CSV table of C-alpha atoms and ligand atoms in Angstrom, one decimal:
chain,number,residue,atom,x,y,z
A,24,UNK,CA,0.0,0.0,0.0
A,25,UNK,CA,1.3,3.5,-1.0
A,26,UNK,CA,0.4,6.4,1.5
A,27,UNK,CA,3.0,8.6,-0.1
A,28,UNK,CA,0.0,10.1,-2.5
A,29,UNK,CA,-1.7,11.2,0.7
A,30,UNK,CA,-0.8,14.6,2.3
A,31,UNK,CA,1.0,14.0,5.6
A,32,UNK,CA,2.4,16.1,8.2
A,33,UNK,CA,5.0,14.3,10.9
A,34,UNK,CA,4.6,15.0,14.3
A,35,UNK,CA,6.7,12.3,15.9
A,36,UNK,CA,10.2,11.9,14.9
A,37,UNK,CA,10.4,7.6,14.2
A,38,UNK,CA,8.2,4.7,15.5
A,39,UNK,CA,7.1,4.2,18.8
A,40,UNK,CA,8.6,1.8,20.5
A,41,UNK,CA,7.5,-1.9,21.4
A,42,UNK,CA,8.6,-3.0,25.0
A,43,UNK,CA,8.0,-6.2,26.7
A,44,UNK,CA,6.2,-6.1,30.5
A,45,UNK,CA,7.9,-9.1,31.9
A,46,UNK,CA,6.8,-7.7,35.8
A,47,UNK,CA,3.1,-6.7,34.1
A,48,UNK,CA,2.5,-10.5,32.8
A,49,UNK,CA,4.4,-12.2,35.4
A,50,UNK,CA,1.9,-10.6,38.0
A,51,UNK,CA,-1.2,-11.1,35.4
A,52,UNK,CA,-0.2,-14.8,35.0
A,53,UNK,CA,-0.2,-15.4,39.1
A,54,UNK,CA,-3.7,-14.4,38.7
A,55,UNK,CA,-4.9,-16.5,35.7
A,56,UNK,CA,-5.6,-20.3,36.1
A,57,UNK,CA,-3.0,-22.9,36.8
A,58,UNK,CA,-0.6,-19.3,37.5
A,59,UNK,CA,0.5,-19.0,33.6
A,60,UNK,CA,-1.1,-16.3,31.1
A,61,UNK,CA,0.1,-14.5,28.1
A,62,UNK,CA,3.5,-12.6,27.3
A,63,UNK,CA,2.1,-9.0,27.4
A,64,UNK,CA,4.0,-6.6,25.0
A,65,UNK,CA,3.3,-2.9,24.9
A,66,UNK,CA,3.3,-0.5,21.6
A,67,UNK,CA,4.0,2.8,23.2
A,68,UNK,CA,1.3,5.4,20.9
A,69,UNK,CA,1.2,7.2,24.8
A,70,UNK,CA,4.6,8.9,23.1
A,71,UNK,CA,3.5,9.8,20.2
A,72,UNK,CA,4.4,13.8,19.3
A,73,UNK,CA,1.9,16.4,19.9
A,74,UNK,CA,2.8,15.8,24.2
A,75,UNK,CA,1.1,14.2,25.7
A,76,UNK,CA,0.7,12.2,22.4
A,77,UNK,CA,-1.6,9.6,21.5
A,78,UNK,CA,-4.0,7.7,19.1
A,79,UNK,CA,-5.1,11.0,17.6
A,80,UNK,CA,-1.7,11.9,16.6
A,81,UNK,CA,-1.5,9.5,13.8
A,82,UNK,CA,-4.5,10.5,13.0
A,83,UNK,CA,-4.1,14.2,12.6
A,84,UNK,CA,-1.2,13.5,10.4
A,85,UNK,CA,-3.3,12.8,7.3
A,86,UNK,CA,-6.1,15.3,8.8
A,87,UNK,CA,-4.2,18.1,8.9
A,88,UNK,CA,-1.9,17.9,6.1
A,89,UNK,CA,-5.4,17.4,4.2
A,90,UNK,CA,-6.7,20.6,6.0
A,91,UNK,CA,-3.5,22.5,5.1
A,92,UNK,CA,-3.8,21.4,1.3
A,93,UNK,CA,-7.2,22.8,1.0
A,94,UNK,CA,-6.1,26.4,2.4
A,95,UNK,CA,-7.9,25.8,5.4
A,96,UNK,CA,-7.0,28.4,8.6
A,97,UNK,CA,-8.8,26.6,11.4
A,98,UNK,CA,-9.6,23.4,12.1
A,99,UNK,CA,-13.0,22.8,14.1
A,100,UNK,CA,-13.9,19.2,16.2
A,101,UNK,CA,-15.9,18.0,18.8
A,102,UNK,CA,-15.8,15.9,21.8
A,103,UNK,CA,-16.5,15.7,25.5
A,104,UNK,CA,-15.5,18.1,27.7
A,105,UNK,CA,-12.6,16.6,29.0
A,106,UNK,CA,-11.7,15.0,25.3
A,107,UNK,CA,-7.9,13.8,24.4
A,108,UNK,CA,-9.3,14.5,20.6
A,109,UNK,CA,-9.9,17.6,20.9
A,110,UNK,CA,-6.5,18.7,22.9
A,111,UNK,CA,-4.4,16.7,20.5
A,112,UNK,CA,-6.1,19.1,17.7
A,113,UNK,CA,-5.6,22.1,19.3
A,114,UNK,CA,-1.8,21.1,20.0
A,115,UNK,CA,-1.8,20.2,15.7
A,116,UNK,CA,-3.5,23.9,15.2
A,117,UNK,CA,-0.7,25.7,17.4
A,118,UNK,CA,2.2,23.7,15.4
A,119,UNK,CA,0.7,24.9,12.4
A,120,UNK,CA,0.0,28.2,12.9
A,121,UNK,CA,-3.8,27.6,12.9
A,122,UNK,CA,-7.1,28.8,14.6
A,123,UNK,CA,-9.2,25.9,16.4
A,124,UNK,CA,-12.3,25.7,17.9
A,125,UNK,CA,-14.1,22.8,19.8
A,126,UNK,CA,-18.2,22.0,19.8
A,127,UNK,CA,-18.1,20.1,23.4
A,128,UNK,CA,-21.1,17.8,23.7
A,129,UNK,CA,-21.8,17.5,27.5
A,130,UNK,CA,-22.6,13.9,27.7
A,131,UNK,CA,-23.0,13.4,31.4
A,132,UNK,CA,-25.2,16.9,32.3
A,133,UNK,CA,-23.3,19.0,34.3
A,134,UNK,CA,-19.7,18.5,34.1
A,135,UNK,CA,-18.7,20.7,31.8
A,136,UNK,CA,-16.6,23.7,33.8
A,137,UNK,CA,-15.0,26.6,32.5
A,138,UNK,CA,-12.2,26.3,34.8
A,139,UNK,CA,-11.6,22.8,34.9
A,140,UNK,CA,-8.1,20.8,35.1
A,141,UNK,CA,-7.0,18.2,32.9
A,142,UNK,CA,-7.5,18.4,29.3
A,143,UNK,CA,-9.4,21.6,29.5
A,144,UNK,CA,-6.9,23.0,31.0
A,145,UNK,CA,-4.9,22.3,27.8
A,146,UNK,CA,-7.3,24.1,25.2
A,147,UNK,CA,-7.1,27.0,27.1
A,148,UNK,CA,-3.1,27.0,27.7
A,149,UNK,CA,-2.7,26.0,24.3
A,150,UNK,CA,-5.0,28.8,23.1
A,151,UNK,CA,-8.1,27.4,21.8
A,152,UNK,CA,-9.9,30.3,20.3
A,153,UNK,CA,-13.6,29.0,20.7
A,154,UNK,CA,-15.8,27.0,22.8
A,155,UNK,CA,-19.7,26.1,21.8
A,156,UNK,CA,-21.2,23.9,24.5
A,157,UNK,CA,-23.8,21.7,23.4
A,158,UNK,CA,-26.1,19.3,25.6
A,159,UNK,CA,-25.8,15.3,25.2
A,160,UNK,CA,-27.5,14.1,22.1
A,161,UNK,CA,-27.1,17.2,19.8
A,162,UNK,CA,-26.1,16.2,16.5
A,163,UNK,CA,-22.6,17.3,16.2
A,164,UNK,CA,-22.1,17.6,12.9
A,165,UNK,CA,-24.7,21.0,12.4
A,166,UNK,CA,-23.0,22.5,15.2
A,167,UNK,CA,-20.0,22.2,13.6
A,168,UNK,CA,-21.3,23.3,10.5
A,169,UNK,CA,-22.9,26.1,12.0
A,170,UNK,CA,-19.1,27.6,13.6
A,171,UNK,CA,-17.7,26.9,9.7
A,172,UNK,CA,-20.6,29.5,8.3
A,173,UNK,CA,-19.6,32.0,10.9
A,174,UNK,CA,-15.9,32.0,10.3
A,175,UNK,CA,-17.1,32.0,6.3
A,176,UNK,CA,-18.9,35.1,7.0
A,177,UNK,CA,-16.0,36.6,8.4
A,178,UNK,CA,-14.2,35.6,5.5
A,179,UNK,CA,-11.9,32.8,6.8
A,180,UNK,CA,-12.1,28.9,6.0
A,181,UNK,CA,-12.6,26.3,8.6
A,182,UNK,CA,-12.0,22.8,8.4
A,183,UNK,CA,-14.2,19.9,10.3
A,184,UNK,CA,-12.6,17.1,11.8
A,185,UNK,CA,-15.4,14.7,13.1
A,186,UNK,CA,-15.1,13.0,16.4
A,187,UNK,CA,-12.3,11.3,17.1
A,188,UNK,CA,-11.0,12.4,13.6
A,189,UNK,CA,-12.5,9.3,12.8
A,190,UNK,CA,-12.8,9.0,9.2
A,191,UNK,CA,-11.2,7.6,5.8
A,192,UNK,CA,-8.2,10.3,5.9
A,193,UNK,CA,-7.5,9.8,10.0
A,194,UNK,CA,-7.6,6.3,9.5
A,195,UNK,CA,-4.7,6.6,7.5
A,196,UNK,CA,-3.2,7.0,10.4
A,197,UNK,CA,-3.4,3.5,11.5
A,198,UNK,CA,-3.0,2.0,8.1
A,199,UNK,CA,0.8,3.6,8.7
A,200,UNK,CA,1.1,2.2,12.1
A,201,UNK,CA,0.5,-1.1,11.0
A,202,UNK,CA,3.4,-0.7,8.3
A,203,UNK,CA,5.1,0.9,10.8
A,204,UNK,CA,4.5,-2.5,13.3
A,205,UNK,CA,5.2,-4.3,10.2
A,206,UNK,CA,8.7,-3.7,9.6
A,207,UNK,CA,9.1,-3.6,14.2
A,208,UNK,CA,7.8,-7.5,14.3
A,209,UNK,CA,10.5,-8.5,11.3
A,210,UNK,CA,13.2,-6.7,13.3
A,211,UNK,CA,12.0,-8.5,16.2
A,212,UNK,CA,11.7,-12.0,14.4
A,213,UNK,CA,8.3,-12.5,15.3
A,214,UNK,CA,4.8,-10.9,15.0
A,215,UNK,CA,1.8,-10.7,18.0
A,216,UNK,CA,-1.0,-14.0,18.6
A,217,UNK,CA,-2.8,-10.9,19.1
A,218,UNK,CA,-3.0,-7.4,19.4
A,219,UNK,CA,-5.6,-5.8,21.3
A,220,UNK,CA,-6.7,-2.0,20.7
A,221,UNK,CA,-9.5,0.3,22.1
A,222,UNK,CA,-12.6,0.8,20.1
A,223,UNK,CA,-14.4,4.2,20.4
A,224,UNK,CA,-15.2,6.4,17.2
A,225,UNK,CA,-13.5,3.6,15.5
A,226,UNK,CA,-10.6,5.4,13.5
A,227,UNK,CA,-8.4,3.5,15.5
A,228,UNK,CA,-9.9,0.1,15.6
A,229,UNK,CA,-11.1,0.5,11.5
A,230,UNK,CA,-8.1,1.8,10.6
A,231,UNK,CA,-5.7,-1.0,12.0
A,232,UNK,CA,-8.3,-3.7,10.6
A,233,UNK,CA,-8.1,-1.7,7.1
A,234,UNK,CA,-4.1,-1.9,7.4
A,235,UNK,CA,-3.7,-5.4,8.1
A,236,UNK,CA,-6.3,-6.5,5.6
A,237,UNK,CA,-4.1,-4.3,3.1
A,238,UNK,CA,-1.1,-5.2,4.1
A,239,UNK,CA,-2.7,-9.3,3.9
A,240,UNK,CA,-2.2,-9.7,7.2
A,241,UNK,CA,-4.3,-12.0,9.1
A,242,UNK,CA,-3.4,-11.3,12.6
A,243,UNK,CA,-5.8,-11.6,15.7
A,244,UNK,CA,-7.0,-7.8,16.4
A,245,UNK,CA,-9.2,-7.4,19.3
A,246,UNK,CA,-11.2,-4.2,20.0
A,247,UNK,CA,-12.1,-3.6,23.4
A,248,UNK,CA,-15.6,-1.3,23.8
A,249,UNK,CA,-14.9,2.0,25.4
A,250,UNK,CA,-18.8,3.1,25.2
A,251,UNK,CA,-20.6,0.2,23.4
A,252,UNK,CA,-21.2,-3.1,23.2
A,253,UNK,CA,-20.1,-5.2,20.1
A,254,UNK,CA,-23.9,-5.3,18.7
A,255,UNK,CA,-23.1,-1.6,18.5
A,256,UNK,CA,-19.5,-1.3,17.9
A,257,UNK,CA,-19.0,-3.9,14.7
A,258,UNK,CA,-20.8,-2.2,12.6
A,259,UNK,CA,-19.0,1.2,13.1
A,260,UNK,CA,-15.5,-0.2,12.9
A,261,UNK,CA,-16.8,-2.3,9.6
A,262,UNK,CA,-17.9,1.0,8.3
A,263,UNK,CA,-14.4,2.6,8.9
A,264,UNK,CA,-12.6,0.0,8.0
A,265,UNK,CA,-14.3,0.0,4.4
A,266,UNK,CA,-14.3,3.9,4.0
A,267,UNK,CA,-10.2,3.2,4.7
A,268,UNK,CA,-9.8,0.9,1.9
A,269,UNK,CA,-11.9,2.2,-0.2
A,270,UNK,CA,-9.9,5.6,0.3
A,271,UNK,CA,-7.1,3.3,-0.5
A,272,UNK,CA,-8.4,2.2,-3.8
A,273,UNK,CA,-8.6,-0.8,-2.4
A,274,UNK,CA,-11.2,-3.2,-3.7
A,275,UNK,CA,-11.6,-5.6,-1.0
A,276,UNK,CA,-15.0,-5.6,1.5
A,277,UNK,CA,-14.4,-5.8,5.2
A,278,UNK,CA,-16.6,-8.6,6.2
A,279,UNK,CA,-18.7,-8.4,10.0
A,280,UNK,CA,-16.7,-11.2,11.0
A,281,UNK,CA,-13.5,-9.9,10.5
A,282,UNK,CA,-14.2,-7.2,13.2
A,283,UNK,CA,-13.7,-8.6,16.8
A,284,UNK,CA,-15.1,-6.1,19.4
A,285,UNK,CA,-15.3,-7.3,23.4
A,286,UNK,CA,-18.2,-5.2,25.4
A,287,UNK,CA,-18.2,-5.8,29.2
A,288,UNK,CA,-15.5,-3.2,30.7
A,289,UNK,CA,-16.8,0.3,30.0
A,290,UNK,CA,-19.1,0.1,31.9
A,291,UNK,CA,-21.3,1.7,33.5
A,292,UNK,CA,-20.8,4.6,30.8
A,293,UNK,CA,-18.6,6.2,29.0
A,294,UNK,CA,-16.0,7.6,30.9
A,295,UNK,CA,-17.5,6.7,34.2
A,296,UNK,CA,-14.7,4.8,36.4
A,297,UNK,CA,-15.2,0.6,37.6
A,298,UNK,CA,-13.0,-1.4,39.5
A,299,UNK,CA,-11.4,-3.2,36.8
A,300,UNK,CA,-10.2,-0.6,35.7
A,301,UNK,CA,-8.8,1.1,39.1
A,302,UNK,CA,-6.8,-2.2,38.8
A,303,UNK,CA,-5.7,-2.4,35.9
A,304,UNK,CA,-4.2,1.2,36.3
A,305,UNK,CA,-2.7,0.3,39.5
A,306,UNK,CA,-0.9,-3.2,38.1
A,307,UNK,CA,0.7,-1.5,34.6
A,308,UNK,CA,1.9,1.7,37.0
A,309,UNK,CA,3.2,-0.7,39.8
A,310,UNK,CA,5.0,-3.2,38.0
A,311,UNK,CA,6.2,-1.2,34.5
A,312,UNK,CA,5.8,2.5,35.7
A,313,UNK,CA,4.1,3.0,32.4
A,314,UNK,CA,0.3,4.8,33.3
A,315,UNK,CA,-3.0,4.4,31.6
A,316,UNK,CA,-6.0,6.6,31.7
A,317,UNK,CA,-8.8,6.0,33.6
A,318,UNK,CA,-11.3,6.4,30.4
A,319,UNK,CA,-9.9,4.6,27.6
A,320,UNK,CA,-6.7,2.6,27.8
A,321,UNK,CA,-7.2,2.1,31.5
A,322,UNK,CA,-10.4,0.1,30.7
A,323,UNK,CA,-8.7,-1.7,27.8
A,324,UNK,CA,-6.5,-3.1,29.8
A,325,UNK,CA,-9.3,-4.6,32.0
A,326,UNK,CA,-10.2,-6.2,29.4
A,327,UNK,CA,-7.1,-7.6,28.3
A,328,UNK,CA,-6.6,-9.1,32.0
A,329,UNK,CA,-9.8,-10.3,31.9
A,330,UNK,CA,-9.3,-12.2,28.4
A,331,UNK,CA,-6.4,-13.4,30.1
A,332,UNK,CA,-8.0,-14.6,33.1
A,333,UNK,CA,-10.7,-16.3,31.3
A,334,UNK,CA,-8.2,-18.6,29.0
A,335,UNK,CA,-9.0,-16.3,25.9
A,336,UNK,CA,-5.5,-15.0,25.6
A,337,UNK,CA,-3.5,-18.1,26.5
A,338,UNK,CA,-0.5,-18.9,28.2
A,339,UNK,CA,2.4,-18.7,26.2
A,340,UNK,CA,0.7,-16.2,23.3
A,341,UNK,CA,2.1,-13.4,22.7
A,342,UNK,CA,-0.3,-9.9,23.1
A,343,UNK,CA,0.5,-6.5,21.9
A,344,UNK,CA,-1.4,-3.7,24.1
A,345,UNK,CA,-1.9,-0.8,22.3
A,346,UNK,CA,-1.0,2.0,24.6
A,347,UNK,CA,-3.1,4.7,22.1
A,348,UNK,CA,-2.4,7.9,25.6
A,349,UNK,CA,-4.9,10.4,27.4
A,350,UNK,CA,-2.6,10.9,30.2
A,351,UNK,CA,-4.1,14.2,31.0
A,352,UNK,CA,-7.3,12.5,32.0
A,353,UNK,CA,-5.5,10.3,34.4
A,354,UNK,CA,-5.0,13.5,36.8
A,355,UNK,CA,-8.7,14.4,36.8
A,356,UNK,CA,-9.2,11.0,38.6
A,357,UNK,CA,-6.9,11.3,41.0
A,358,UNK,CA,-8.8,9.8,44.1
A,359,UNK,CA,-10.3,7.2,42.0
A,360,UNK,CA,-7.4,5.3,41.0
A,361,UNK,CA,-6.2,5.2,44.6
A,362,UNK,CA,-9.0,3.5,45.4
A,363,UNK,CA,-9.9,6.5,47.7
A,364,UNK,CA,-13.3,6.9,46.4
A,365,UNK,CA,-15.1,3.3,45.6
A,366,UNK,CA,-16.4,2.6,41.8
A,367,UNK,CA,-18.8,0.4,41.0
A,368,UNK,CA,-17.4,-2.8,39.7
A,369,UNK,CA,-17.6,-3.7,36.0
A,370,UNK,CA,-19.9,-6.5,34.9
A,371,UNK,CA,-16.6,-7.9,32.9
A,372,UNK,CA,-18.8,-10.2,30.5
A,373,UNK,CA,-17.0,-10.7,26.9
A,374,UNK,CA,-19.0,-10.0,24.0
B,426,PLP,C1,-9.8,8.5,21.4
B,426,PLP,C2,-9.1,7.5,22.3
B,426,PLP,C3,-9.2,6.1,22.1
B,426,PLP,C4,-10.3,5.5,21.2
B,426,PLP,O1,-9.9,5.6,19.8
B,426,PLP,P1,-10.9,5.7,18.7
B,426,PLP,O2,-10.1,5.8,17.4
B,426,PLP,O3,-11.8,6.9,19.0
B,426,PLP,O4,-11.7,4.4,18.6
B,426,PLP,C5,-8.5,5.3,22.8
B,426,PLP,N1,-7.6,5.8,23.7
B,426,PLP,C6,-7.4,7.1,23.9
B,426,PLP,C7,-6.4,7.5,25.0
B,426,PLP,C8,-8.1,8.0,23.2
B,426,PLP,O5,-7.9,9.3,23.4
């Protein structure tokens, strides 16, 4: 697959590294049955560029460079109020010497603050030059229509990146990470039994499934649910995964059963913190000193440990975790993670 045709700015300076966690699965596997579970293995997307980098790096590659190309002088996204999206934008925006502007949806009513820490701390350090707060359901796509005709009327061009900068172009993203991976497991002299991702707006998930499809790779990639189910989640990682390849020129359909999604540990919403995933923070920070985030990767890693525990990742496989960042979220759930405020426990049922 050529991605050299596609527009592309670089904001990380070479691949992200893959590490082992020897004292991560040795402490998993005393937990797992008969005391042996899988050799866990980290890709480290937490350091991408853009600081604190992450999924939405790679993605913003592609996006922006396509932004850029079109003559475009601010970039406009959505996400939730304390969204890694839409503070990885703003950082792309400031390196570029672009406006940017955020619609936040307010999905849980009530929590969006003006002066809060975290990420939104970030847009307004970094200089984001608008914020339209919207309630939970609003379509997001009008709203950000609706800030493009304003700046239009004031004679400047804006450019919408959807959620998640989920779509064909950010997918790109991924497609490149899995080349990038590529040429990491023949250095390595051997390749992952599986590799296991989050799964949220998709972009991510879609775009890895497009770039190992592309790249005829048949490798086991399992999505873990950060806000849906599989009934809900296959479909729009098949979607993305197609729009990918298709961008591609690719003529090949992504088939239902090629998408593997796991439901169970996001529960009980979006965002909101359970105990699986308080652990699974605590474990990776206490044995490897590598930390997750409370809303995403955080709960991914639940669910890898739970796989584990449950025989579906076996001993002796070898798993790839894909570390895909939000480090500024950790801090907004400080007393969470220490186990100072209780969370409800997760369900942890695979899909
Ligand atoms: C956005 C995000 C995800 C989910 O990725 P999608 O491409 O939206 O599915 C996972 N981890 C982190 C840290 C994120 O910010």
């Amino acid at each position: 697959m050529d991605l050299s045709r596609f527009p592309r700015r670089r904001y990380t300076s070479g691949p992200t590294p893959i590490e082992p966690l020897p004292r991560f699965s040795a402490a998993l596997a005393a937990t797992c049955p008969g005391g042996r579970g899988p050799e866990v293995w980290v890709k480290r997307d937490d350091m991408l560029g853009l600081f604190p980098g992450g999924n939405k790096t790679r993605k913003l590659e592609f996006l922006v460079a396509d932004a850029l190309a079109r003559g475009a002088d601010t970039l406009i996204t959505c996400g939730a109020p304390q969204s890694n999206h839409c503070r990885i934008t703003l950082a792309a925006a400031a390196r570029e010497g672009l406006a940017c502007r955020f619609v936040i949806e307010e999905r849980v009513p009530g929590t969006y603050s003006d002066t809060a820490s975290g990420n939104h701390f970030l847009y307004r350090l970094m200089g984001v030059e608008d914020i339209v707060v919207v309630p939970a359901g609003t379509p997001m796509g009008p709203a950000m229509e609706a800030v493009a005709a304003q700046l239009a009327a004031q004679g400047r061009q804006g450019y919408i990146i959807p959620g998640g900068g989920s779509n064909a172009i950010g997918g790109l993203g991924y497609v490149a990470c899995v080349q990038e991976m590529q040429q990491q497991w023949f250095d390595l002299g051997w390749s992952p039994d599986h590799v296991v991702v989050g799964s949220g707006s998709s972009g991510t998930h879609g775009g890895m499934l497009a770039g190992l499809i592309g790249c005829h790779l048949a490798h086991s990639l399992i999505g873990i649910g950060v806000s849906r189910d599989p009934i809900d989640q296959v479909p729009l990682v098949q979607r993305e995964a197609q729009s990918v390849l298709d961008a591609l020129g690719i003529n090949m359909t992504v088939p239902a059963s090629s998408v593997r999604c796991v439901g169970g540990w996001w529960q009980p919403k979006y965002s909101l913190p359970n105990s699986a995933m308080v652990e699974a923070v605590q474990l990776l920070a206490r044995t490897e000193a590598i930390l997750l985030d409370p809303v995403y990767t955080g709960k991914v890693m639940a669910g890898l440990i739970g796989l584990a525990r449950q025989g579906q990742l076996k001993p002796g496989e070898r798993v790839l975790f894909m570390h895909t960042g939000g480090l500024p979220a950790l801090h907004m759930y400080e007393d969470v993670v220490l186990g100072k405020i209780s969370s409800p426990p997760a369900p942890g049922t695979a899909g």
